[in-house]
Tab-separated table of C-alpha atoms in Angstrom:
chain	number	residue	atom	x	y	z
E	83	MET	CA	-9.289	-31.302	10.025
E	84	ALA	CA	-9.159	-28.103	12.120
E	85	ARG	CA	-12.089	-26.885	14.217
E	86	LEU	CA	-12.296	-23.440	15.222
E	87	SER	CA	-14.165	-21.578	18.067
E	88	ALA	CA	-14.159	-18.133	18.769
E	89	GLN	CA	-14.419	-16.861	22.367
E	90	GLY	CA	-15.126	-13.427	23.887
E	91	VAL	CA	-12.673	-13.913	26.802
E	92	ALA	CA	-9.642	-15.737	27.038
E	93	SER	CA	-9.595	-19.658	27.703
E	94	ALA	CA	-9.691	-20.722	31.024
E	95	GLU	CA	-6.369	-21.719	32.536
E	96	VAL	CA	-5.707	-25.396	33.432
E	97	GLN	CA	-7.685	-26.162	36.542
E	98	GLN	CA	-6.423	-27.988	39.417
E	99	SER	CA	-7.572	-29.018	42.875
E	100	PRO	CA	-5.318	-27.500	45.535
E	101	ALA	CA	-6.204	-30.224	48.106
E	102	GLN	CA	-5.152	-33.173	45.754
E	103	SER	CA	-2.787	-35.500	47.601
E	104	LEU	CA	0.512	-35.914	46.164
E	105	ASN	CA	2.362	-39.341	46.661
E	106	THR	CA	5.968	-37.996	47.516
E	107	THR	CA	7.004	-40.825	49.760
E	108	SER	CA	9.260	-43.740	48.548
E	109	GLU	CA	8.074	-47.285	49.171
E	110	THR	CA	11.838	-48.340	49.964
E	111	PRO	CA	13.649	-46.232	52.700
E	112	ASN	CA	16.811	-46.394	50.638
E	113	ASP	CA	15.416	-44.884	47.582
E	114	GLU	CA	15.840	-41.307	46.800
E	115	ALA	CA	12.870	-39.011	47.379
E	116	VAL	CA	11.580	-37.693	43.967
E	117	PRO	CA	9.525	-34.724	43.737
E	118	PRO	CA	6.275	-34.860	42.066
E	119	PHE	CA	6.467	-33.699	38.366
E	120	PHE	CA	4.411	-35.575	35.843
E	121	ASN	CA	0.567	-35.413	35.782
E	122	THR	CA	0.615	-32.452	38.236
E	123	THR	CA	-0.169	-29.061	37.357
E	124	PHE	CA	2.172	-26.247	38.265
E	125	SER	CA	2.186	-22.442	38.096
E	126	THR	CA	5.481	-21.033	36.741
E	127	HIS	CA	7.449	-18.194	38.620
E	128	ARG	CA	10.729	-16.410	38.321
E	129	VAL	CA	13.422	-16.168	41.296
E	130	SER	CA	16.270	-13.995	41.196
E	131	PRO	CA	19.624	-15.033	42.325
E	132	MET	CA	19.407	-16.412	46.058
E	133	HIS	CA	21.728	-15.125	48.435
E	134	ILE	CA	23.020	-18.105	50.771
E	135	GLY	CA	26.169	-16.728	52.272
E	136	LYS	CA	29.605	-18.219	52.012
E	137	SER	CA	28.623	-21.687	53.250
E	138	ARG	CA	26.860	-24.166	51.316
E	139	LEU	CA	23.287	-25.401	51.737
E	140	THR	CA	24.155	-28.809	53.585
E	141	SER	CA	21.299	-31.044	54.775
E	142	GLN	CA	21.705	-29.766	58.338
E	143	ARG	CA	21.201	-26.102	57.209
E	144	LEU	CA	18.315	-27.041	54.936
E	145	GLN	CA	16.542	-28.565	58.162
E	146	VAL	CA	17.105	-25.336	60.053
E	147	ILE	CA	15.649	-23.402	57.063
E	148	ALA	CA	12.669	-25.890	56.809
E	149	SER	CA	11.958	-25.314	60.588
E	150	ARG	CA	11.756	-21.749	60.100
E	151	LEU	CA	9.383	-22.136	57.310
E	152	ARG	CA	7.158	-24.528	59.502
E	153	ASP	CA	7.248	-21.755	62.137
E	154	THR	CA	5.883	-19.184	59.657
E	155	LEU	CA	2.930	-21.442	58.380
E	156	VAL	CA	1.734	-22.545	61.925
E	157	GLY	CA	-1.025	-20.536	63.078
E	158	ASP	CA	-3.554	-18.199	61.519
E	159	VAL	CA	-2.022	-18.875	58.028
E	160	VAL	CA	-2.732	-22.475	58.053
E	161	ARG	CA	-6.151	-21.810	59.404
E	162	GLY	CA	-6.708	-19.248	56.678
E	163	ILE	CA	-5.784	-22.106	54.212
E	164	GLN	CA	-8.093	-24.489	55.672
E	165	LEU	CA	-11.205	-22.054	55.609
E	166	SER	CA	-10.340	-21.144	51.985
E	167	LEU	CA	-10.273	-24.908	50.973
E	168	GLU	CA	-13.549	-25.560	52.975
E	169	ALA	CA	-15.494	-22.592	51.194
E	170	ALA	CA	-14.063	-24.040	47.901
E	171	ASP	CA	-15.958	-27.168	48.610
E	172	THR	CA	-13.086	-29.484	47.728
E	173	SER	CA	-13.287	-33.261	47.871
E	174	PHE	CA	-10.865	-33.354	50.685
E	175	GLY	CA	-12.569	-30.724	52.911
E	176	GLN	CA	-10.204	-29.340	55.236
E	177	VAL	CA	-6.464	-29.971	54.682
E	178	GLY	CA	-5.904	-30.986	58.547
E	179	THR	CA	-2.999	-30.184	60.656
E	180	LEU	CA	0.423	-29.473	59.230
E	181	LYS	CA	2.540	-32.753	59.642
E	182	GLY	CA	5.874	-31.420	58.285
E	183	VAL	CA	7.958	-29.346	56.139
E	184	ARG	CA	10.836	-30.623	54.248
E	185	ILE	CA	13.401	-28.947	52.221
E	186	GLU	CA	16.012	-31.322	50.277
E	187	TRP	CA	18.352	-31.167	47.360
E	188	PHE	CA	17.531	-33.488	44.271
E	189	ARG	CA	18.890	-34.097	40.916
E	190	ALA	CA	16.906	-33.241	37.854
E	191	SER	CA	17.390	-36.665	36.382
E	192	THR	CA	15.497	-38.365	39.320
E	193	PHE	CA	12.175	-36.831	38.317
E	194	LEU	CA	12.826	-35.921	34.578
E	195	GLY	CA	14.129	-39.343	33.617
E	196	GLU	CA	17.521	-40.533	32.402
E	197	ASP	CA	20.470	-38.224	32.809
E	198	ALA	CA	20.659	-35.836	29.849
E	199	PRO	CA	24.279	-36.504	28.807
E	200	ASP	CA	23.292	-39.890	27.460
E	201	LEU	CA	20.349	-38.307	25.380
E	202	ASP	CA	22.786	-36.202	23.350
E	203	LEU	CA	20.342	-33.139	23.122
E	204	ASP	CA	21.094	-29.985	20.893
E	205	THR	CA	22.062	-26.912	22.865
E	206	PRO	CA	18.852	-24.736	22.226
E	207	ARG	CA	16.550	-27.953	23.170
E	208	GLY	CA	18.282	-28.385	26.565
E	209	ASP	CA	21.948	-29.854	26.245
E	210	GLN	CA	23.284	-30.650	29.656
E	211	SER	CA	26.684	-32.070	28.533
E	212	ASP	CA	28.651	-28.830	29.676
E	213	LEU	CA	26.845	-28.101	32.838
E	214	THR	CA	28.402	-28.531	36.292
E	215	ASP	CA	26.873	-30.793	38.913
E	216	ASP	CA	25.493	-27.869	40.662
E	217	GLN	CA	23.620	-26.768	37.706
E	218	LYS	CA	21.591	-30.074	37.472
E	219	GLN	CA	20.245	-29.957	41.121
E	220	GLY	CA	17.399	-28.215	42.468
E	221	LEU	CA	15.660	-27.646	45.864
E	222	TRP	CA	12.266	-29.388	46.816
E	223	ILE	CA	9.942	-27.567	49.433
E	224	SER	CA	7.392	-30.298	50.545
E	225	ILE	CA	4.633	-29.084	52.872
E	226	GLU	CA	2.565	-32.060	54.110
E	227	HIS	CA	-0.874	-31.833	55.661
E	228	GLU	CA	-3.020	-34.728	57.025
E	229	ASN	CA	-5.065	-34.806	53.834
E	230	ALA	CA	-3.079	-32.903	51.200
E	231	ALA	CA	0.548	-32.270	50.321
E	232	TYR	CA	1.987	-29.267	48.457
E	233	ALA	CA	5.317	-28.756	46.545
E	234	ALA	CA	7.448	-25.966	45.438
E	235	ILE	CA	10.273	-27.046	43.151
E	236	LEU	CA	13.256	-24.857	42.474
E	237	LEU	CA	15.034	-25.778	39.243
E	238	PRO	CA	18.239	-24.411	37.588
E	239	GLY	CA	18.249	-22.982	34.163
E	240	LEU	CA	19.332	-26.342	32.476
E	241	SER	CA	20.962	-24.486	29.836
E	242	ASP	CA	24.493	-23.372	28.824
E	243	SER	CA	24.567	-19.758	30.010
E	244	SER	CA	27.717	-17.881	31.449
E	245	GLN	CA	25.409	-15.837	33.602
E	246	SER	CA	23.839	-18.602	35.272
E	247	ARG	CA	27.439	-19.926	36.120
E	248	GLN	CA	28.755	-16.769	37.622
E	249	ILE	CA	29.459	-17.406	41.407
E	250	ASP	CA	30.966	-14.901	43.783
E	251	ASP	CA	32.899	-16.320	46.527
E	252	GLN	CA	32.691	-13.463	48.602
E	253	SER	CA	28.729	-13.215	48.447
E	254	ARG	CA	27.537	-16.646	47.408
E	255	PHE	CA	24.472	-16.602	45.330
E	256	LEU	CA	22.425	-19.508	44.309
E	257	HIS	CA	20.769	-19.475	40.684
E	258	LEU	CA	17.456	-21.385	40.762
E	259	PRO	CA	15.656	-19.128	38.375
E	260	LEU	CA	12.624	-21.429	37.588
E	261	LEU	CA	10.020	-22.105	40.460
E	262	LEU	CA	7.132	-24.427	40.084
E	263	MET	CA	4.553	-24.146	42.598
E	264	ARG	CA	1.590	-26.482	43.213
E	265	MET	CA	-0.464	-25.043	46.351
E	266	PRO	CA	-3.334	-22.674	47.017
E	267	GLN	CA	-2.955	-19.030	46.078
E	268	GLN	CA	-2.651	-18.139	49.757
E	269	LEU	CA	-0.002	-20.575	50.428
E	270	LYS	CA	1.897	-19.296	47.300
E	271	THR	CA	2.006	-15.872	48.563
E	272	VAL	CA	3.322	-17.047	52.084
E	273	VAL	CA	5.970	-19.291	50.456
E	274	ALA	CA	7.031	-16.713	47.897
E	275	ASN	CA	7.361	-14.073	50.806
E	276	TRP	CA	9.284	-16.333	52.965
E	277	LEU	CA	11.651	-17.151	50.000
E	278	ALA	CA	12.413	-13.335	49.306
E	279	ALA	CA	12.963	-12.506	52.949
E	280	SER	CA	15.085	-15.668	53.605
E	281	PHE	CA	17.467	-15.421	50.710
E	282	ASP	CA	17.162	-11.690	49.724
E	283	CYS	CA	15.594	-12.629	46.400
E	284	ARG	CA	12.610	-11.559	44.261
E	285	VAL	CA	10.030	-13.979	43.262
E	286	SER	CA	7.769	-13.047	40.492
E	287	ARG	CA	4.983	-14.799	38.396
E	288	ILE	CA	6.436	-15.450	34.803
E	289	THR	CA	4.173	-15.128	31.743
E	290	MET	CA	5.049	-17.436	28.713
E	291	GLY	CA	4.747	-16.050	25.312
E	292	THR	CA	4.304	-17.245	21.988
E	293	LYS	CA	8.190	-18.039	21.466
E	294	THR	CA	8.308	-20.364	24.462
E	295	ILE	CA	4.997	-22.195	23.898
E	296	LEU	CA	5.580	-22.921	20.213
E	297	GLY	CA	9.258	-23.814	21.025
E	298	VAL	CA	8.045	-26.407	23.605
E	299	TRP	CA	5.694	-27.872	21.032
E	300	GLU	CA	8.119	-28.156	18.136
E	301	SER	CA	10.609	-29.805	20.343
E	302	TRP	CA	8.201	-32.051	21.685
E	303	ILE	CA	7.332	-33.288	18.096
E	304	GLU	CA	11.308	-33.611	17.538
E	305	ASN	CA	11.872	-35.570	20.864
E	306	GLU	CA	8.472	-37.451	21.521
E	307	GLY	CA	6.809	-37.731	18.117
E	308	LEU	CA	3.159	-37.515	17.568
E	309	ASN	CA	0.392	-40.057	18.622
E	310	ASP	CA	-2.176	-40.612	16.050
E	311	ARG	CA	-4.507	-42.205	18.614
E	312	GLY	CA	-4.124	-39.275	21.206
E	313	ILE	CA	-6.498	-36.650	22.220
E	314	ASP	CA	-7.006	-33.878	19.823
E	315	PHE	CA	-4.621	-30.885	19.515
E	316	THR	CA	-5.852	-27.575	20.552
E	317	ILE	CA	-4.064	-24.081	20.431
E	318	THR	CA	-5.433	-20.794	21.657
E	319	LEU	CA	-4.750	-17.711	20.030
E	320	ALA	CA	-5.211	-14.222	21.399
E	321	PHE	CA	-5.274	-10.578	19.812
E	322	ASN	CA	-3.404	-7.524	20.882
E	323	VAL	CA	-5.019	-5.462	18.174
E	324	SER	CA	-8.337	-3.673	18.833
E	325	LEU	CA	-10.727	-2.758	16.276
E	326	GLN	CA	-10.769	1.009	15.295
E	327	THR	CA	-14.361	2.320	14.765
E	328	SER	CA	-14.882	5.217	12.440
E	329	GLU	CA	-17.302	7.796	13.616
E	330	ASP	CA	-20.043	9.168	11.612
E	331	PRO	CA	-19.523	12.969	10.875
E	332	THR	CA	-23.254	13.531	10.555
E	333	ALA	CA	-23.745	12.237	14.121
E	334	ILE	CA	-21.696	14.638	16.059
E	335	ASP	CA	-24.469	16.272	17.712
E	336	LYS	CA	-26.377	13.169	18.395
E	337	PRO	CA	-26.447	11.884	22.198
E	338	GLN	CA	-24.470	8.759	22.411
E	339	THR	CA	-25.872	5.820	24.386
E	340	GLN	CA	-23.795	3.838	27.166
E	341	GLU	CA	-23.259	0.861	24.947
E	342	GLU	CA	-21.869	3.417	22.041
E	343	THR	CA	-19.454	5.029	24.393
E	344	MET	CA	-18.003	1.627	25.657
E	345	PRO	CA	-14.685	0.500	23.576
E	346	ASN	CA	-14.973	-2.559	21.211
E	347	PRO	CA	-11.955	-4.465	21.766
E	348	GLY	CA	-13.013	-6.986	19.061
E	349	LEU	CA	-12.128	-10.750	18.931
E	350	ARG	CA	-10.090	-11.539	22.066
E	351	SER	CA	-9.382	-15.226	21.576
E	352	LEU	CA	-9.627	-18.047	19.176
E	353	ASP	CA	-9.503	-22.011	19.964
E	354	ILE	CA	-8.065	-24.015	16.932
E	355	THR	CA	-8.676	-27.853	17.382
E	356	ILE	CA	-6.791	-30.230	15.023
E	357	SER	CA	-7.407	-33.993	14.944
E	358	ALA	CA	-4.570	-36.064	16.121
E	359	GLN	CA	-4.638	-37.905	12.892
E	360	ASP	CA	-4.151	-34.718	10.875
E	361	LEU	CA	-1.113	-33.506	12.772
E	362	ARG	CA	1.506	-35.435	10.809
E	363	ARG	CA	-0.003	-34.136	7.695
E	364	PHE	CA	0.656	-30.588	9.167
E	365	VAL	CA	4.496	-31.445	9.905
E	366	ARG	CA	4.741	-32.760	6.561
E	367	ALA	CA	3.259	-29.808	4.774
E	368	GLY	CA	5.336	-27.229	6.895
E	369	GLU	CA	8.721	-29.077	6.036
E	370	LYS	CA	8.038	-28.046	2.366
E	371	SER	CA	7.028	-24.556	2.975
E	372	HIS	CA	7.794	-21.200	4.580
E	373	ILE	CA	5.706	-18.049	4.676
E	374	PRO	CA	8.115	-15.082	3.642
E	375	VAL	CA	8.211	-12.010	5.903
E	376	ASP	CA	7.086	-9.057	4.271
E	377	ALA	CA	5.083	-6.339	6.136
E	378	SER	CA	5.130	-2.673	7.217
E	379	TRP	CA	6.645	-3.599	10.504
E	380	GLN	CA	9.625	-5.521	8.800
E	381	GLY	CA	12.774	-3.839	10.234
E	382	ASP	CA	10.904	-1.696	12.511
E	383	ALA	CA	11.539	-3.111	15.964
E	384	ARG	CA	9.551	-0.417	17.843
E	385	GLU	CA	6.517	-0.751	15.666
E	386	ARG	CA	6.612	-4.491	15.991
E	387	ARG	CA	7.130	-4.096	19.779
E	388	ARG	CA	3.976	-1.804	19.696
E	389	LEU	CA	2.002	-4.219	18.232
E	390	ALA	CA	2.947	-7.040	20.163
E	391	GLY	CA	2.531	-5.816	23.573
E	392	GLY	CA	4.449	-5.792	26.811
E	393	ASN	CA	5.591	-9.475	26.828
E	394	THR	CA	9.049	-9.796	25.030
E	395	ASP	CA	8.224	-13.398	24.151
E	396	ASP	CA	5.679	-12.381	21.719
E	397	GLY	CA	5.841	-10.569	18.469
E	398	TRP	CA	7.203	-13.247	16.184
E	399	ALA	CA	10.572	-11.138	15.906
E	400	TRP	CA	12.770	-14.615	16.297
E	401	ARG	CA	11.524	-15.546	12.728
E	402	THR	CA	13.533	-12.956	10.910
E	403	LYS	CA	16.801	-14.079	12.628
E	404	GLY	CA	17.404	-17.223	10.754
E	405	ARG	CA	17.129	-19.710	13.619
E	406	SER	CA	18.887	-22.963	13.259
E	407	GLU	CA	15.814	-24.967	14.515
E	408	THR	CA	13.206	-25.459	11.980
E	409	SER	CA	9.414	-25.058	12.958
E	410	PRO	CA	7.344	-27.128	10.345
E	411	PHE	CA	4.109	-27.323	12.315
E	412	THR	CA	4.114	-23.321	13.118
E	413	GLU	CA	4.831	-22.851	9.348
E	414	ALA	CA	2.030	-25.046	8.178
E	415	LEU	CA	-0.398	-23.614	10.585
E	416	GLY	CA	0.335	-20.206	9.578
E	417	LEU	CA	-0.395	-21.304	5.905
E	418	TYR	CA	-3.688	-22.991	6.842
E	419	LEU	CA	-5.132	-19.997	8.638
E	420	HIS	CA	-3.990	-17.775	5.787
E	421	HIS	CA	-5.721	-19.859	3.222
E	422	HIS	CA	-8.875	-20.762	5.137
E	423	LEU	CA	-9.436	-17.667	7.295
E	424	ALA	CA	-7.112	-14.953	5.731
E	425	LEU	CA	-5.700	-14.753	9.178
E	426	ASP	CA	-1.865	-13.695	9.497
E	427	LEU	CA	-0.435	-15.841	12.289
E	428	PHE	CA	2.684	-14.081	12.073
E	429	HIS	CA	1.288	-10.502	12.817
E	430	PRO	CA	2.904	-9.144	16.002
E	431	GLY	CA	-0.461	-8.671	17.476
E	432	VAL	CA	-1.403	-12.581	17.215
E	433	HIS	CA	-0.184	-14.363	20.319
E	434	VAL	CA	-0.099	-18.034	21.397
E	435	THR	CA	-1.377	-18.238	24.854
E	436	GLN	CA	-2.046	-22.050	25.331
E	437	ILE	CA	-1.410	-25.405	23.818
E	438	SER	CA	-3.046	-28.816	24.876
E	439	CYS	CA	-2.188	-31.972	23.407
E	440	ALA	CA	-1.944	-35.810	24.387
E	441	GLY	CA	1.646	-35.129	26.060
E	442	PHE	CA	1.313	-31.794	28.062
E	443	VAL	CA	-0.836	-28.668	28.578
E	444	LEU	CA	1.288	-25.441	28.506
E	445	GLY	CA	-0.364	-22.028	29.112
E	446	GLN	CA	0.961	-18.471	29.932
E	447	SER	CA	1.392	-19.438	33.668
E	448	ARG	CA	0.732	-22.954	34.104
E	449	LEU	CA	2.100	-26.234	32.880
E	450	LYS	CA	1.357	-29.980	32.947
E	451	ILE	CA	3.188	-32.971	31.435
E	452	ILE	CA	1.325	-36.114	31.233
E	453	MET	CA	2.887	-39.619	31.580
E	454	PRO	CA	0.440	-42.142	30.962
E	455	GLY	CA	2.454	-45.008	32.022
E	456	GLU	CA	6.181	-45.650	32.653
E	457	ILE	CA	8.617	-43.107	31.423
E	458	SER	CA	10.159	-43.872	28.305
E	459	GLN	CA	13.524	-42.686	26.649
E	460	SER	CA	11.725	-40.284	24.421
E	461	LEU	CA	9.446	-38.755	27.195
E	462	SER	CA	12.474	-38.160	29.225
E	463	ARG	CA	14.171	-36.237	26.272
E	464	ALA	CA	11.072	-34.398	25.592
E	465	ALA	CA	10.691	-33.465	29.535
E	466	TRP	CA	14.434	-32.376	29.530
E	467	SER	CA	13.787	-30.046	26.657
E	468	PHE	CA	10.449	-28.697	28.001
E	469	VAL	CA	12.188	-27.719	31.293
E	470	ALA	CA	15.317	-26.309	29.408
E	471	GLN	CA	13.293	-23.948	27.393
E	472	LEU	CA	11.233	-22.838	30.391
E	473	GLY	CA	14.617	-21.943	32.080
E	474	GLN	CA	15.888	-20.042	29.113
E	475	ARG	CA	12.657	-18.016	29.191
E	476	VAL	CA	13.047	-17.214	32.877
E	477	GLN	CA	16.695	-16.377	32.866
E	478	GLY	CA	16.238	-13.755	29.987
E	479	GLU	CA	19.341	-14.696	28.341
E	480	GLN	CA	18.777	-12.390	25.263
E	481	LEU	CA	18.042	-8.566	25.111
E	482	PRO	CA	14.571	-7.760	23.700
E	483	GLN	CA	14.589	-7.087	19.936
E	484	VAL	CA	13.694	-3.421	20.460
E	485	PHE	CA	17.350	-2.990	22.001
E	486	ALA	CA	19.240	-5.413	19.758
E	487	ASN	CA	20.088	-2.879	17.110
E	488	GLN	CA	20.921	0.162	19.136
E	489	PRO	CA	24.662	1.054	19.401
E	490	GLY	CA	26.519	0.380	22.437
E	491	VAL	CA	24.281	-2.435	23.712
């Protein structure tokens, strides 16, 4: 069954080797180049609408833009990256000289699998049937060195959003809100600053919260199913509620030591590990039960937001809105923790910060989808849904709950 492990600090993020080589070259010249996606760890970022002017980004214009990025990377910047990799004692050592920089258009179906209209996905899970061709395309920035290759992938929202479809003919903007980056931190900073300067946009790191992480997992169960022979499932919980210590009135005049004056934040994180063979039992139990919402913060959006913290993706407010999608695993996990640990999973101060399973690893700012062999139709469905929900998160299609009930909004 479930195994619990408490930690004093948050769980470590998904580790990656920044010098790992990516095979991005097609063996056949006629084949379309495919960006790396599966079995690769990416950091997640948000990009505001990119100003491209009245002319479109043709292949000739992309070549000119790529040459400008290459000019930015040549020199001390690349040398700094080499020194950083050498100091990190990576297996590849120095990345070597810069061989080339390419910026290309690609279709999402080339690296997510089959085209989405054939998959008949539900709208909240990533329906593509009503999207234009422009919204199914993304930009791939490839930076190749002698010993390593790095990638930045700009993706559309992949969801039916009127906001993402608005295009002003007088001031052309390109909507690619989701940016996946796989490169060292120094290079991320350089590429982000270059994007901001070249397209008059803002690049910021996006932090996934409870709603997105659990939504991806529930849709993964629906599309890909559960593997009884896979690795164990691990979910990491974090807590935004600090312990309040009561002072002894008789000890007012006593001098306090340094340890006594330090704040006590209490338990910061908790890892819950569930055997792969028990996951189906959790799903079956969750389909038959639902934990009622009855607490002091019910109906008080401000109190819920105060307890949840600054991330609008946390707080469990969506459970009170009668969502059409079911979350059987989440309901069963809440019942299990309440029965065995007296822990209220749906308290606004309880956050889900990472899920690790046989199919993917998704944290607050990193993701990795695992493909053990050839891509299947079910894995393609799950991948489309995965990226679509991340796109919904970065687009911010809905107002935070704290503003939802205010008049005039």
